[in-house]
mmCIF file of C-alpha atoms in Angstrom:
data_model
loop_
_atom_site.group_PDB
_atom_site.id
_atom_site.type_symbol
_atom_site.label_atom_id
_atom_site.label_comp_id
_atom_site.label_asym_id
_atom_site.label_seq_id
_atom_site.Cartn_x
_atom_site.Cartn_y
_atom_site.Cartn_z
ATOM 1 C CA MET M 1 -0.064 -0.075 -0.036
ATOM 2 C CA SER M 2 1.221 3.320 -0.861
ATOM 3 C CA VAL M 3 -0.053 7.168 -0.349
ATOM 4 C CA ILE M 4 0.554 9.464 -3.030
ATOM 5 C CA PHE M 5 1.368 12.993 -1.961
ATOM 6 C CA PHE M 6 2.835 16.044 -3.660
ATOM 7 C CA LYS M 7 6.248 17.816 -2.925
ATOM 8 C CA PRO M 8 6.453 21.286 -3.127
ATOM 9 C CA ARG M 9 6.462 23.282 -6.432
ATOM 10 C CA ASP M 10 9.255 22.639 -8.758
ATOM 11 C CA SER M 11 9.731 25.883 -10.722
ATOM 12 C CA GLU M 12 10.461 24.024 -13.642
ATOM 13 C CA ASN M 13 7.580 21.453 -13.544
ATOM 14 C CA GLY M 14 4.870 22.390 -11.401
ATOM 15 C CA TYR M 15 3.922 19.917 -8.626
ATOM 16 C CA LYS M 16 5.820 16.589 -8.283
ATOM 17 C CA GLU M 17 4.346 13.302 -7.372
ATOM 18 C CA ALA M 18 6.053 11.118 -5.014
ATOM 19 C CA SER M 19 4.798 8.183 -3.358
ATOM 20 C CA VAL M 20 5.678 6.620 0.234
ATOM 21 C CA ASP M 21 5.360 2.990 1.309
ATOM 22 C CA ILE M 22 3.437 3.064 4.180
ATOM 23 C CA LYS M 23 4.358 -0.584 5.005
ATOM 24 C CA LYS M 24 8.028 0.432 5.653
ATOM 25 C CA TYR M 25 6.871 2.782 8.588
ATOM 26 C CA THR M 26 4.008 0.525 9.848
ATOM 27 C CA SER M 27 5.967 -2.853 9.539
ATOM 28 C CA LYS M 28 7.696 -2.450 12.980
ATOM 29 C CA LYS M 29 6.054 -4.501 15.586
ATOM 30 C CA LEU M 30 5.337 -2.617 18.412
ATOM 31 C CA LYS M 31 6.057 -4.742 21.590
ATOM 32 C CA THR M 32 3.544 -4.611 24.274
ATOM 33 C CA ILE M 33 4.786 -3.536 27.674
ATOM 34 C CA GLY M 34 3.316 -5.481 30.546
ATOM 35 C CA LEU M 35 2.623 -3.195 33.636
ATOM 36 C CA TYR M 36 4.181 -6.207 35.687
ATOM 37 C CA THR M 37 7.179 -6.023 33.790
ATOM 38 C CA ILE M 38 7.877 -2.232 34.512
ATOM 39 C CA LEU M 39 7.302 -2.844 38.571
ATOM 40 C CA ASP M 40 9.704 -6.093 38.322
ATOM 41 C CA ILE M 41 12.330 -3.562 36.669
ATOM 42 C CA ILE M 42 11.682 -0.700 38.910
ATOM 43 C CA LYS M 43 11.632 -3.178 41.991
ATOM 44 C CA HIS M 44 14.722 -5.180 41.042
ATOM 45 C CA GLY M 45 16.646 -2.984 38.374
ATOM 46 C CA GLU M 46 19.556 -2.103 40.774
ATOM 47 C CA GLU M 47 20.411 -6.112 40.371
ATOM 48 C CA ILE M 48 21.265 -5.477 36.877
ATOM 49 C CA GLY M 49 23.244 -1.937 37.612
ATOM 50 C CA LEU M 50 20.235 0.566 36.801
ATOM 51 C CA THR M 51 19.891 3.588 39.461
ATOM 52 C CA VAL M 52 16.111 3.625 40.604
ATOM 53 C CA GLU M 53 15.372 6.935 42.512
ATOM 54 C CA ASN M 54 13.632 6.464 45.906
ATOM 55 C CA ASN M 55 11.877 9.300 46.662
ATOM 56 C CA ASP M 56 9.441 8.684 49.638
ATOM 57 C CA SER M 57 7.555 10.966 51.869
ATOM 58 C CA ASP M 58 4.736 10.688 54.467
ATOM 59 C CA ASP M 59 2.199 11.020 51.528
ATOM 60 C CA ASN M 60 3.574 9.022 48.836
ATOM 61 C CA MET M 61 6.024 6.768 47.535
ATOM 62 C CA TYR M 62 8.176 7.325 44.412
ATOM 63 C CA ARG M 63 10.371 5.135 42.437
ATOM 64 C CA ILE M 64 11.850 6.788 39.435
ATOM 65 C CA LEU M 65 13.851 5.138 36.546
ATOM 66 C CA GLU M 66 15.670 7.199 34.093
ATOM 67 C CA LEU M 67 16.635 6.133 30.899
ATOM 68 C CA GLU M 68 18.061 8.202 27.897
ATOM 69 C CA ASN M 69 15.388 10.868 27.581
ATOM 70 C CA VAL M 70 12.814 8.774 29.213
ATOM 71 C CA ARG M 71 11.392 8.895 32.745
ATOM 72 C CA ILE M 72 9.470 6.146 34.430
ATOM 73 C CA GLU M 73 7.565 6.934 37.693
ATOM 74 C CA LEU M 74 5.952 4.430 39.898
ATOM 75 C CA ILE M 75 4.001 6.238 42.425
ATOM 76 C CA GLU M 76 2.134 5.310 45.419
ATOM 77 C CA TRP M 77 -0.575 7.739 46.960
ATOM 78 C CA ARG M 78 -0.513 6.329 50.406
ATOM 79 C CA VAL M 79 -3.880 8.235 51.505
ATOM 80 C CA LEU M 80 -5.856 6.185 49.109
ATOM 81 C CA SER M 81 -3.507 3.234 48.848
ATOM 82 C CA ILE M 82 -3.430 3.602 44.979
ATOM 83 C CA TRP M 83 -0.859 3.460 42.513
ATOM 84 C CA THR M 84 -0.002 5.101 39.142
ATOM 85 C CA ILE M 85 2.846 4.554 36.715
ATOM 86 C CA LYS M 86 3.789 7.470 34.338
ATOM 87 C CA ILE M 87 5.821 7.464 31.220
ATOM 88 C CA GLU M 88 7.589 10.669 30.377
ATOM 89 C CA ILE M 89 10.059 11.831 27.640
ATOM 90 C CA PHE M 90 12.187 14.552 27.955
ATOM 91 C CA ASN M 91 14.926 16.477 26.187
ATOM 92 C CA ASP M 92 16.639 19.572 28.181
ATOM 93 C CA ASP M 93 13.821 21.896 29.513
ATOM 94 C CA LYS M 94 10.866 20.182 27.228
ATOM 95 C CA SER M 95 8.792 17.164 28.414
ATOM 96 C CA LEU M 96 5.691 15.084 27.080
ATOM 97 C CA ILE M 97 3.858 12.601 29.501
ATOM 98 C CA VAL M 98 3.253 9.428 26.873
ATOM 99 C CA TYR M 99 1.616 7.345 29.194
ATOM 100 C CA ARG M 100 -0.228 7.509 32.711
ATOM 101 C CA SER M 101 -2.024 4.542 33.839
ATOM 102 C CA PRO M 102 -5.385 4.441 35.563
ATOM 103 C CA TYR M 103 -5.316 4.055 39.332
ATOM 104 C CA LEU M 104 -3.552 0.583 40.321
ATOM 105 C CA ASP M 105 -3.864 -1.803 43.079
ATOM 106 C CA ILE M 106 -0.468 -3.097 43.615
ATOM 107 C CA ASN M 107 0.858 -5.442 46.529
ATOM 108 C CA TRP M 108 4.621 -4.601 46.416
ATOM 109 C CA HIS M 109 5.725 -7.711 48.154
ATOM 110 C CA SER M 110 3.838 -10.476 46.217
ATOM 111 C CA LYS M 111 3.925 -8.574 43.110
ATOM 112 C CA ILE M 112 0.226 -8.631 42.404
ATOM 113 C CA ILE M 113 -1.288 -5.797 39.946
ATOM 114 C CA GLU M 114 -4.582 -5.135 39.213
ATOM 115 C CA TRP M 115 -6.708 -2.144 38.240
ATOM 116 C CA ALA M 116 -8.094 -0.266 41.250
ATOM 117 C CA GLU M 117 -11.381 0.915 39.756
ATOM 118 C CA ILE M 118 -13.560 -1.986 38.682
ATOM 119 C CA SER M 119 -14.604 -0.196 35.430
ATOM 120 C CA GLU M 120 -11.163 -0.742 34.453
ATOM 121 C CA ARG M 121 -10.697 -4.247 35.208
ATOM 122 C CA TRP M 122 -11.614 -5.471 31.645
ATOM 123 C CA LYS M 123 -8.627 -3.898 30.259
ATOM 124 C CA PRO M 124 -5.082 -5.564 29.549
ATOM 125 C CA LEU M 125 -2.343 -4.728 32.294
ATOM 126 C CA GLU M 126 -0.246 -3.454 29.597
ATOM 127 C CA VAL M 127 0.848 0.249 28.467
ATOM 128 C CA GLN M 128 -1.767 2.026 26.536
ATOM 129 C CA TRP M 129 0.008 5.056 24.885
ATOM 130 C CA ASP M 130 -1.623 8.153 25.509
ATOM 131 C CA GLU M 131 0.885 10.100 23.248
ATOM 132 C CA LYS M 132 1.919 7.974 20.059
ATOM 133 C CA GLY M 133 5.156 8.275 18.124
ATOM 134 C CA GLU M 134 8.542 6.990 17.527
ATOM 135 C CA TRP M 135 9.403 7.021 21.370
ATOM 136 C CA CYS M 136 6.764 3.825 21.685
ATOM 137 C CA TYR M 137 9.174 1.800 19.826
ATOM 138 C CA TYR M 138 12.411 3.085 21.708
ATOM 139 C CA ILE M 139 10.507 2.582 25.120
ATOM 140 C CA SER M 140 9.245 -0.651 24.389
ATOM 141 C CA GLU M 141 12.445 -1.941 23.257
ATOM 142 C CA SER M 142 14.460 -0.489 26.345
ATOM 143 C CA ILE M 143 11.798 -2.218 28.535
ATOM 144 C CA SER M 144 11.917 -5.494 26.779
ATOM 145 C CA LYS M 145 15.817 -5.492 26.505
ATOM 146 C CA LEU M 146 15.991 -4.492 30.362
ATOM 147 C CA ALA M 147 13.563 -7.334 31.259
ATOM 148 C CA GLU M 148 15.649 -9.853 29.311
ATOM 149 C CA LYS M 149 18.831 -8.627 31.131
ATOM 150 C CA LEU M 150 17.140 -9.134 34.359
ATOM 151 C CA GLU M 151 15.704 -12.536 33.473
ATOM 152 C CA LYS M 152 19.137 -13.352 32.262
ATOM 153 C CA LYS M 153 20.666 -12.070 35.855
ATOM 154 C CA ARG M 154 18.228 -14.370 37.537
ATOM 155 C CA ARG M 155 18.969 -17.375 35.511
ATOM 156 C CA THR M 156 22.732 -16.822 36.044
ATOM 157 C CA ASP M 157 22.363 -16.468 39.801
ATOM 158 C CA LYS M 158 20.059 -19.524 40.108
ATOM 159 C CA LEU M 159 22.465 -21.562 38.238
ATOM 160 C CA LYS M 160 25.488 -20.332 40.445
ATOM 161 C CA LYS M 161 23.132 -20.915 43.348
ATOM 162 C CA GLU M 162 22.436 -24.624 42.320
ATOM 163 C CA GLU M 163 26.253 -25.044 41.676
ATOM 164 C CA GLU M 164 27.303 -23.965 44.676
ATOM 165 C CA GLU M 165 24.501 -26.123 46.593
ATOM 166 C CA ASN M 166 25.972 -29.222 44.214
ATOM 167 C CA MET M 167 29.465 -28.343 45.191
ATOM 168 C CA GLN M 168 28.543 -28.085 49.062
ATOM 169 C CA ASN M 169 26.512 -31.508 48.563
ATOM 170 C CA HIS M 170 29.667 -33.113 47.198
ATOM 171 C CA GLU M 171 31.951 -31.773 50.045
ATOM 172 C CA ASN M 172 29.711 -33.000 52.869
ATOM 173 C CA GLU M 173 29.085 -36.423 50.995
ATOM 174 C CA ARG M 174 32.918 -36.549 51.341
ATOM 175 C CA LEU M 175 33.036 -35.438 54.837
ATOM 176 C CA ARG M 176 30.393 -38.150 55.728
ATOM 177 C CA LEU M 177 32.583 -40.650 54.081
ATOM 178 C CA TYR M 178 35.651 -39.501 55.890
ATOM 179 C CA PHE M 179 33.882 -39.427 59.361
ATOM 180 C CA ASN M 180 32.046 -42.375 58.878
ATOM 181 C CA SER M 181 35.143 -44.302 57.921
ATOM 182 C CA LEU M 182 36.992 -42.495 61.260
ATOM 183 C CA PHE M 183 34.259 -43.514 63.556
ATOM 184 C CA LYS M 184 34.061 -47.201 62.019
ATOM 185 C CA SER M 185 37.690 -47.582 62.710
ATOM 186 C CA GLU M 186 37.339 -46.209 66.179
ATOM 187 C CA ARG M 187 34.385 -48.694 66.892
ATOM 188 C CA SER M 188 36.506 -51.421 65.638
ATOM 189 C CA GLN M 189 39.652 -50.350 67.922
ATOM 190 C CA HIS M 190 37.324 -50.177 70.811
ATOM 191 C CA LYS M 191 35.977 -53.665 70.119
ATOM 192 C CA THR M 192 39.505 -55.254 70.281
#
């Protein structure tokens, strides 16, 4: 599919016709960003070297993650016990909020997220952009890469822990055999 548009007037030929292949610009598949993924990255981002700013006060709890030209805020309004997630793009002194979630009910410790308002519960728990543009692709890719990095770190840590446990089990088995033979020889010496 292509769209025909006209370039500005050329002094010799009048208007020039040109076409743009829309598929070229719309073929990129926009990855969805789950709200749980954002919570997970903000909560555990320090494990992969991210700096997550904690700004807590009596009224609310803020967690802020800044990427290149992107700020993601997770805010708890303690008076109401509700949360919101805000994604903002910025450059110098200009900024634009591109996503603001409806109110969320988040259990920080059990990692459960659901919409706070019953009328919202039919919606998927994923980012639905308020403002659309190229930043959607950039932010989606960035969040996806961070989630993959966090998952890879978890797998590596799990394998490392399993390896340490196996080494400890082998060492314990070796020590059991040693002490078993030691006490067996002691017992046989006492019998004689």
